[in-house]
Coordinates of C-alpha atoms in Angstrom, one line a residue:
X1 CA 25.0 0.9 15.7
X2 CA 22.6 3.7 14.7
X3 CA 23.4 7.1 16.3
X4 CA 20.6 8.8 17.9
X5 CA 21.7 12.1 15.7
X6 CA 20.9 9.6 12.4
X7 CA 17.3 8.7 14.2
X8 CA 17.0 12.6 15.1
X9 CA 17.0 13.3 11.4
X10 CA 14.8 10.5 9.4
X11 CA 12.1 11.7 12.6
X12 CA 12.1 14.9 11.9
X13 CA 11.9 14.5 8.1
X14 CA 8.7 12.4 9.0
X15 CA 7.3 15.0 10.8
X16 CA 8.1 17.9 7.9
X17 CA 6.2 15.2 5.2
X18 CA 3.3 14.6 7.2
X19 CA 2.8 18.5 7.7
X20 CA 3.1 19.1 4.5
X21 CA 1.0 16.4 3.4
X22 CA -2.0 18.0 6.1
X23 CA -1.5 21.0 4.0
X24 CA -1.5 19.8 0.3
X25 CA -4.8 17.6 1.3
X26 CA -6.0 20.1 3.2
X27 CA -6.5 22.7 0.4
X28 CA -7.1 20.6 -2.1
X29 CA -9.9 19.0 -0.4
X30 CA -11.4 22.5 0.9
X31 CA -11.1 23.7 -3.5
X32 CA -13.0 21.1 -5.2
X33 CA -16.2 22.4 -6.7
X34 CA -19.3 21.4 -4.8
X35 CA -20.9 22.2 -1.1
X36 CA -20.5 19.3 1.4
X37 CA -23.1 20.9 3.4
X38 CA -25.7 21.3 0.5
X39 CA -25.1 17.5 0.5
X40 CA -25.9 16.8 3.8
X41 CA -29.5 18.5 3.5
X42 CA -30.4 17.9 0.4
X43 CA -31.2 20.5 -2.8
X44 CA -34.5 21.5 -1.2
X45 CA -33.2 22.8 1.8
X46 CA -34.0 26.3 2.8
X47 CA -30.8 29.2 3.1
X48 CA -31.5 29.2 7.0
X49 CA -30.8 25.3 7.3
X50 CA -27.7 25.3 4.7
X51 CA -26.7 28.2 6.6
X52 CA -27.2 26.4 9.9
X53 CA -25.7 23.3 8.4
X54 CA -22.5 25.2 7.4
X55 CA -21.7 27.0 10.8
X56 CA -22.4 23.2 12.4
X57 CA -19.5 21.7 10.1
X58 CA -17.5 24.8 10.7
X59 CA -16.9 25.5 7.2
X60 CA -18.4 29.2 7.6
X61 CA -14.9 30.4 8.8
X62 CA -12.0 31.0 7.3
X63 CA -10.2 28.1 5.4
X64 CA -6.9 28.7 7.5
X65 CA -8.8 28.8 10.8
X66 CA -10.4 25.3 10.1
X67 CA -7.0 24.2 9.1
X68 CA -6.1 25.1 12.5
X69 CA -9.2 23.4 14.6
X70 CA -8.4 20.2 12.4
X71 CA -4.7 20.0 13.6
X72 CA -5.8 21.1 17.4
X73 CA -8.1 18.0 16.9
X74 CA -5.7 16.2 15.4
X75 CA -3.1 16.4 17.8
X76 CA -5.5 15.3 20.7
X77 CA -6.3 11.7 18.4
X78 CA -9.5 13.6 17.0
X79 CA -9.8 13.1 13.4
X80 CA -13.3 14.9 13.2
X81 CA -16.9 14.1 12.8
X82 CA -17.5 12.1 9.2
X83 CA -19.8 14.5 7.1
X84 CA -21.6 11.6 5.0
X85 CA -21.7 9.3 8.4
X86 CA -22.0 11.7 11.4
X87 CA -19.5 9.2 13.2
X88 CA -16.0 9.7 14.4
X89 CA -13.5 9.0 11.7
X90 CA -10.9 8.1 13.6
X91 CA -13.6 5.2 14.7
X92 CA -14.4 4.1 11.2
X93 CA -10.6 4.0 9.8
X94 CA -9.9 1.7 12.7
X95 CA -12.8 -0.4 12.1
X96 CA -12.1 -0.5 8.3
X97 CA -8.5 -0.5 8.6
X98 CA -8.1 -4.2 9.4
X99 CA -9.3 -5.6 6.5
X100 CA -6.9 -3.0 3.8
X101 CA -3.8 -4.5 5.7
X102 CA -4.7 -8.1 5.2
X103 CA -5.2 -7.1 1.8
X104 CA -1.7 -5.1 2.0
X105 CA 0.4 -7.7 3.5
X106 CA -1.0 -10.9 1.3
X107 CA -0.3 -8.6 -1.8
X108 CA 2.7 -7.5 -0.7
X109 CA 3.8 -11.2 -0.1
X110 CA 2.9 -12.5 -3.2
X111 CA 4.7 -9.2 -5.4
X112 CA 7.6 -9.6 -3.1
X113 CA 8.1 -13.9 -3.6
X114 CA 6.8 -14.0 -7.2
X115 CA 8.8 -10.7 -8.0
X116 CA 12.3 -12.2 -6.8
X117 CA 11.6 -15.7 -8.2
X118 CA 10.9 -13.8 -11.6
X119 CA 13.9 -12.1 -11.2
X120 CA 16.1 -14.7 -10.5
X121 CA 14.9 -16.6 -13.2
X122 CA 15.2 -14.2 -15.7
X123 CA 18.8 -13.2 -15.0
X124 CA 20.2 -16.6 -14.6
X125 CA 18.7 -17.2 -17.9
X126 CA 19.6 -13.9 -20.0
X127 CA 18.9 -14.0 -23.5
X128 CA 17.0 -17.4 -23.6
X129 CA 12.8 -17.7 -23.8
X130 CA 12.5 -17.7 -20.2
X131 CA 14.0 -14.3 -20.2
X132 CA 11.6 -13.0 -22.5
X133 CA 8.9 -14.7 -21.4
X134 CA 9.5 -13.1 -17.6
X135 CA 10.3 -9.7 -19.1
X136 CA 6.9 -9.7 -21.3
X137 CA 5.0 -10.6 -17.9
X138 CA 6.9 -7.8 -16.4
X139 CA 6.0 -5.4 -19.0
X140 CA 2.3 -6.1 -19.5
X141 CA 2.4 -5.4 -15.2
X142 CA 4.4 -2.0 -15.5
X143 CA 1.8 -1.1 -18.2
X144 CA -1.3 -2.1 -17.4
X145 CA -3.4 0.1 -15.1
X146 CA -4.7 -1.0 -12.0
X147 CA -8.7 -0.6 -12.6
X148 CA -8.3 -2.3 -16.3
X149 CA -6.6 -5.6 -14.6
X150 CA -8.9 -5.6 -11.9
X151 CA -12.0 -5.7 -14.8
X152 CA -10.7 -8.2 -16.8
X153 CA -9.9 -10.8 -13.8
X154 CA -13.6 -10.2 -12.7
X155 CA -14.6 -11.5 -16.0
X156 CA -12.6 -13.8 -16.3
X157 CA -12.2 -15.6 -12.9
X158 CA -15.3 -15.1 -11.7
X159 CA -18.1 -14.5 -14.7
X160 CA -16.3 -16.7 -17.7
X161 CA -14.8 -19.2 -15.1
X162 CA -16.3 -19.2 -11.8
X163 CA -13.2 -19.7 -9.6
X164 CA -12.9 -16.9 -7.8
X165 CA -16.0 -14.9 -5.9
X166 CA -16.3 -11.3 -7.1
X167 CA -16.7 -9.3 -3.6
X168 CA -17.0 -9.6 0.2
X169 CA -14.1 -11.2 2.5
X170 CA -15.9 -14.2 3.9
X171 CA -19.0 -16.0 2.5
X172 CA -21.9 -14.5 3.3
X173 CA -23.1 -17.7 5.4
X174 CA -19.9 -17.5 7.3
X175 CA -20.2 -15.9 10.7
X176 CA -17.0 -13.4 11.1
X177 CA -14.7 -15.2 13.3
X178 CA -14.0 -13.6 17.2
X179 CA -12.8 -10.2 16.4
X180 CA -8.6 -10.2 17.7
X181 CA -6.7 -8.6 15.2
X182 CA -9.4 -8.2 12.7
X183 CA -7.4 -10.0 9.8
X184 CA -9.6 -12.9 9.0
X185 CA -7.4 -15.4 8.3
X186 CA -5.2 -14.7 11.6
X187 CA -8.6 -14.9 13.4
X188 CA -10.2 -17.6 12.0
X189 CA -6.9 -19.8 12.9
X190 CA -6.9 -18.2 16.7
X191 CA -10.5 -19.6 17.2
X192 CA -9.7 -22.6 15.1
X193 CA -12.7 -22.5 12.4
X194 CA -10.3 -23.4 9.4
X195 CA -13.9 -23.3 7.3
X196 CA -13.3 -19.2 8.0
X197 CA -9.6 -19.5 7.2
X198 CA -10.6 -21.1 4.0
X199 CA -12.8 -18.7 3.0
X200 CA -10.9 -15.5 3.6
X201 CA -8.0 -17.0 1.7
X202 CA -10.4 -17.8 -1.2
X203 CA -12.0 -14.2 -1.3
X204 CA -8.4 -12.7 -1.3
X205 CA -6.2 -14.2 -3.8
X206 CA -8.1 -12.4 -6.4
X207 CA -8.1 -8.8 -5.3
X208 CA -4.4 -9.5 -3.9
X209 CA -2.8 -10.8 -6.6
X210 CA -4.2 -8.0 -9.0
X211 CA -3.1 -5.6 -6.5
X212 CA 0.4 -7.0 -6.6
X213 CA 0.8 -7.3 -10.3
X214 CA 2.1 -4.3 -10.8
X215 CA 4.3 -4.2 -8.0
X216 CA 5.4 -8.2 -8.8
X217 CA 6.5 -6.4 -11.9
X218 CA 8.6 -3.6 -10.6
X219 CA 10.7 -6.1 -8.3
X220 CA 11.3 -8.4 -10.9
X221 CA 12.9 -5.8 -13.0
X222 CA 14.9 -4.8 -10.0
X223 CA 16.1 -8.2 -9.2
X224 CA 16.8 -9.0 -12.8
X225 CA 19.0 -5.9 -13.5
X226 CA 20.8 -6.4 -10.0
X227 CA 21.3 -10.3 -10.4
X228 CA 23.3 -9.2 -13.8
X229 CA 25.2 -6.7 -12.5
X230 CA 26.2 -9.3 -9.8
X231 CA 26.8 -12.1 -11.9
X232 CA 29.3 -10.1 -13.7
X233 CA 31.5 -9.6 -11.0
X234 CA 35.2 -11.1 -10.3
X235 CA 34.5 -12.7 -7.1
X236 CA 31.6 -14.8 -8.8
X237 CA 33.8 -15.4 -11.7
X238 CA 36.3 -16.5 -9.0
X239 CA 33.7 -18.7 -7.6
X240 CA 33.4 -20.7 -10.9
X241 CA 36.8 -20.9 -11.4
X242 CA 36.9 -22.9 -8.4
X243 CA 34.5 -25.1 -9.1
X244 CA 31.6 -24.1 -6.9
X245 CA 28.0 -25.4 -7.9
X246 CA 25.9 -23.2 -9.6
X247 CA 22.9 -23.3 -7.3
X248 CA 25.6 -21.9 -4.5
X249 CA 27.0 -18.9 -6.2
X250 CA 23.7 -18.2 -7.5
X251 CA 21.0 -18.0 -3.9
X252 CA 24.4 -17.8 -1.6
X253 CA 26.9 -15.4 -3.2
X254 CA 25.0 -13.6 -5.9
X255 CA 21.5 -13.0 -4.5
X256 CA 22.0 -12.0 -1.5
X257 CA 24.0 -8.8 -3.1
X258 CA 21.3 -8.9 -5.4
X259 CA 18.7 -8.1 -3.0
X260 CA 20.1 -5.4 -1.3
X261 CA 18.6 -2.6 -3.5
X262 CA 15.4 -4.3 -2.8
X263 CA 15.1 -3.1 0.7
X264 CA 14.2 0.1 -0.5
X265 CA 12.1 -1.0 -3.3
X266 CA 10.3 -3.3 -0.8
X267 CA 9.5 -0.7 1.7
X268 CA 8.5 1.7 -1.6
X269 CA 6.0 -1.3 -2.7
X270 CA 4.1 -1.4 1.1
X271 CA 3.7 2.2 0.4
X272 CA 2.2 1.7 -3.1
X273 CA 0.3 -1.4 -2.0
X274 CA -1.6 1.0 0.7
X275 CA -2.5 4.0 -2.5
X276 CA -3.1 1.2 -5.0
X277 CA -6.2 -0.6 -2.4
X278 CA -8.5 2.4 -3.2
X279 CA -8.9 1.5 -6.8
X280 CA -8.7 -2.6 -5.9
X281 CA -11.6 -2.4 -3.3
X282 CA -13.6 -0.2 -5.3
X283 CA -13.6 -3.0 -7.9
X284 CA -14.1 -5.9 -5.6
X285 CA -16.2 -4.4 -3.4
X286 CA -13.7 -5.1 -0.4
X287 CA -14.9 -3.2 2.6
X288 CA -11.6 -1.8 3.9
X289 CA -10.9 1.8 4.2
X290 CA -10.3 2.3 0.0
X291 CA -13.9 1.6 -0.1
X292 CA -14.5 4.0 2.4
X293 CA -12.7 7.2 1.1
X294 CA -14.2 6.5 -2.6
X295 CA -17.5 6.5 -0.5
X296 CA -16.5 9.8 1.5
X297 CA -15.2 11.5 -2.0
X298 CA -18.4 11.2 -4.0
X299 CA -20.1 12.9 -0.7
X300 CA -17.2 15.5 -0.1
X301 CA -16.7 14.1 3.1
X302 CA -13.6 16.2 3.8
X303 CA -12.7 14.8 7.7
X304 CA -12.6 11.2 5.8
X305 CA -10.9 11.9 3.2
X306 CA -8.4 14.0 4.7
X307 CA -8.3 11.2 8.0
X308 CA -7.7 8.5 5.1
X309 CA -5.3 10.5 3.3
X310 CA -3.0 11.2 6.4
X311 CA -2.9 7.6 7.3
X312 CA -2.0 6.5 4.5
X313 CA 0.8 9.2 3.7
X314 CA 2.1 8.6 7.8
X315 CA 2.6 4.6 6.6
X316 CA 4.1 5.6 3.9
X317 CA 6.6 7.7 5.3
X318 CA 7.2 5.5 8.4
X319 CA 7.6 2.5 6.3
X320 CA 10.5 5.0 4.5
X321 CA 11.8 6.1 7.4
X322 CA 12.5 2.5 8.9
X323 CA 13.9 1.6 5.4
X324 CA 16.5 4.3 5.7
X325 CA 17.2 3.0 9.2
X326 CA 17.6 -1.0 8.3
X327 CA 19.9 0.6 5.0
X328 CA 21.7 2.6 7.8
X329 CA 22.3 -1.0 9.6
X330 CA 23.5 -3.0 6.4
X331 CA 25.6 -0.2 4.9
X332 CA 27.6 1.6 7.5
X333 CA 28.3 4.3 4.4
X334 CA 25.0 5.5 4.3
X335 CA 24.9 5.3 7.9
X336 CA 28.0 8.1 8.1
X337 CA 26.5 9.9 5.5
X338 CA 23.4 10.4 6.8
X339 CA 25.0 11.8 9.8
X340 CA 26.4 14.8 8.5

């Protein structure tokens, strides 16, 4: 079982990321050439109204003592008043958050399944054209930015061959289905309108797979390398000795040693997943909350971007934090050492 001393630790380790993270982005955000204010009243405005302007967004004091009034804020569940929107951020993330994770969790599903099933293949047949062929598809992922795979599958899946559409999450004759969770697809199949299901799976492949490329990619290198290392070992050789099929050592002895490193690679891929749906919404024009921040940086909209920023860094290090604790369940080792 997992001591409360182990839980103690990976909690407070959360809480030490996510203040330093509020600091980083803090600064940063607050050192960035421009005026947000001058932004918000345009380039004709007189001194009085910037001046006015400035004292209303609070950015007249000293850059510590904002700092301060945003974590106060903070603290109570207030994330601040967006400067581009005039509307309570902590509002808008939740109202945009809904449709990032669906893009999140249907990438992550397909880099996780394709990713292991690449793997798998790969190892079991080292050295042979399926190898190569698996590791070329793995390096061209690993190597080819986000933004330029994104472009290319726009022209070709929806401009050269009109498969996929190019932007949106339903169609637009579609009525959005009775808001529940806010995921489409888990919507649309609560009030039974499988014509919405349809169409929110249709919308997504695109922008999902090209979000999972890279991360399909990743794992299957993982899984490849650990499949080798574990088809190598005596009790596997022992295994063929004794004449067990090959589809049994391979998906019930060797894989599921295989996968373990992939726990942690897994929870490391949600985290990307979440950072890489900036640059995939941007280029599908998928209104989640990527959209939103590039929306809130071009406008200096530092409670958004600083609101989006901390979410995203909190999942991130919550997602880590429960890796370590399902790591600390399968390996009691790591478990004793993290104890210490």
């Amino acid at each position: 079982m997992i001591s409360m001393h182990f839980l103690l630790k990976r909690l407070l380790h959360l809480v030490l990321v996510f203040f330093g993270v509020s600091v980083v982005t803090f600064c940063i955000s607050h050192v960035i050439p421009g005026d947000p204010a001058r932004m918000l009243v345009g380039p004709h405005a007189s001194p009085e109204t910037l001046a006015a302007a400035r004292a209303s967004l609070g950015l007249d004091q000293p850059i510590w003592t904002q700092y301060i009034q945003y974590m106060t804020g903070l603290f109570h569940g207030d994330m601040g008043l967006s400067i581009r929107t005039q509307m309570p951020v902590a509002g808008e993330l939740a109202r945009y958050f809904p449709a990032t994770l669906e893009l999140t969790l249907a990438a992550m599903v397909i880099a996780v399944a394709a990713g292991i099933v690449l793997g798998v293949v790969s190892a079991v047949h080292r050295d042979t054209w399926v190898d190569h062929v698996s590791r070329v598809i793995s390096l061209v992922g690993v190597s080819m930015p986000l933004f330029w795979s994104g472009v290319i599958a726009l022209i070709l899946f929806y401009k050269v061959f009109p498969i996929f559409p190019a932007s949106g999450r339903l169609d637009p004759f579609l009525a959005v289905p009775p808001h529940v969770t806010g995921l489409y697809i888990i919507d649309g199949l609560i009030a039974g309108q499988m014509d919405v299901v349809l169409s929110a799976i249709h919308h997504l492949i695109l922008p999902a797979v090209c979000l999972a490329y890279v991360q399909l990619a990743i794992i299957a290198r993982q899984v490849r390398s650990s499949m080798i290392d574990v088809l190598e070992q005596d009790y596997i050789r022992t295994a063929r000795a004794c004449g067990i099929p090959r589809k049994t050592i391979i998906y019930k002895y060797a894989l599921k040693n295989a996968l373990i490193p992939t726990v942690t690679l897994t929870g490391l891929t949600i985290g990307e997943l979440l950072g890489g749906a900036v640059i995939t919404e941007t280029i599908f024009a998928w209104p989640g909350m990527g959209k939103y921040v590039m929306d809130s940086i071009s406008f200096l909209d530092f409670p958004a971007i600083m609101g989006f920023t901390l979410v995203i860094s909190f999942g991130y290090v919550l997602i880590n934090t429960a890796v370590d604790i399902v790591y600390g369940i399968l390996n009691p080792q790591i478990r004793e050492e993290g104890e210490k």
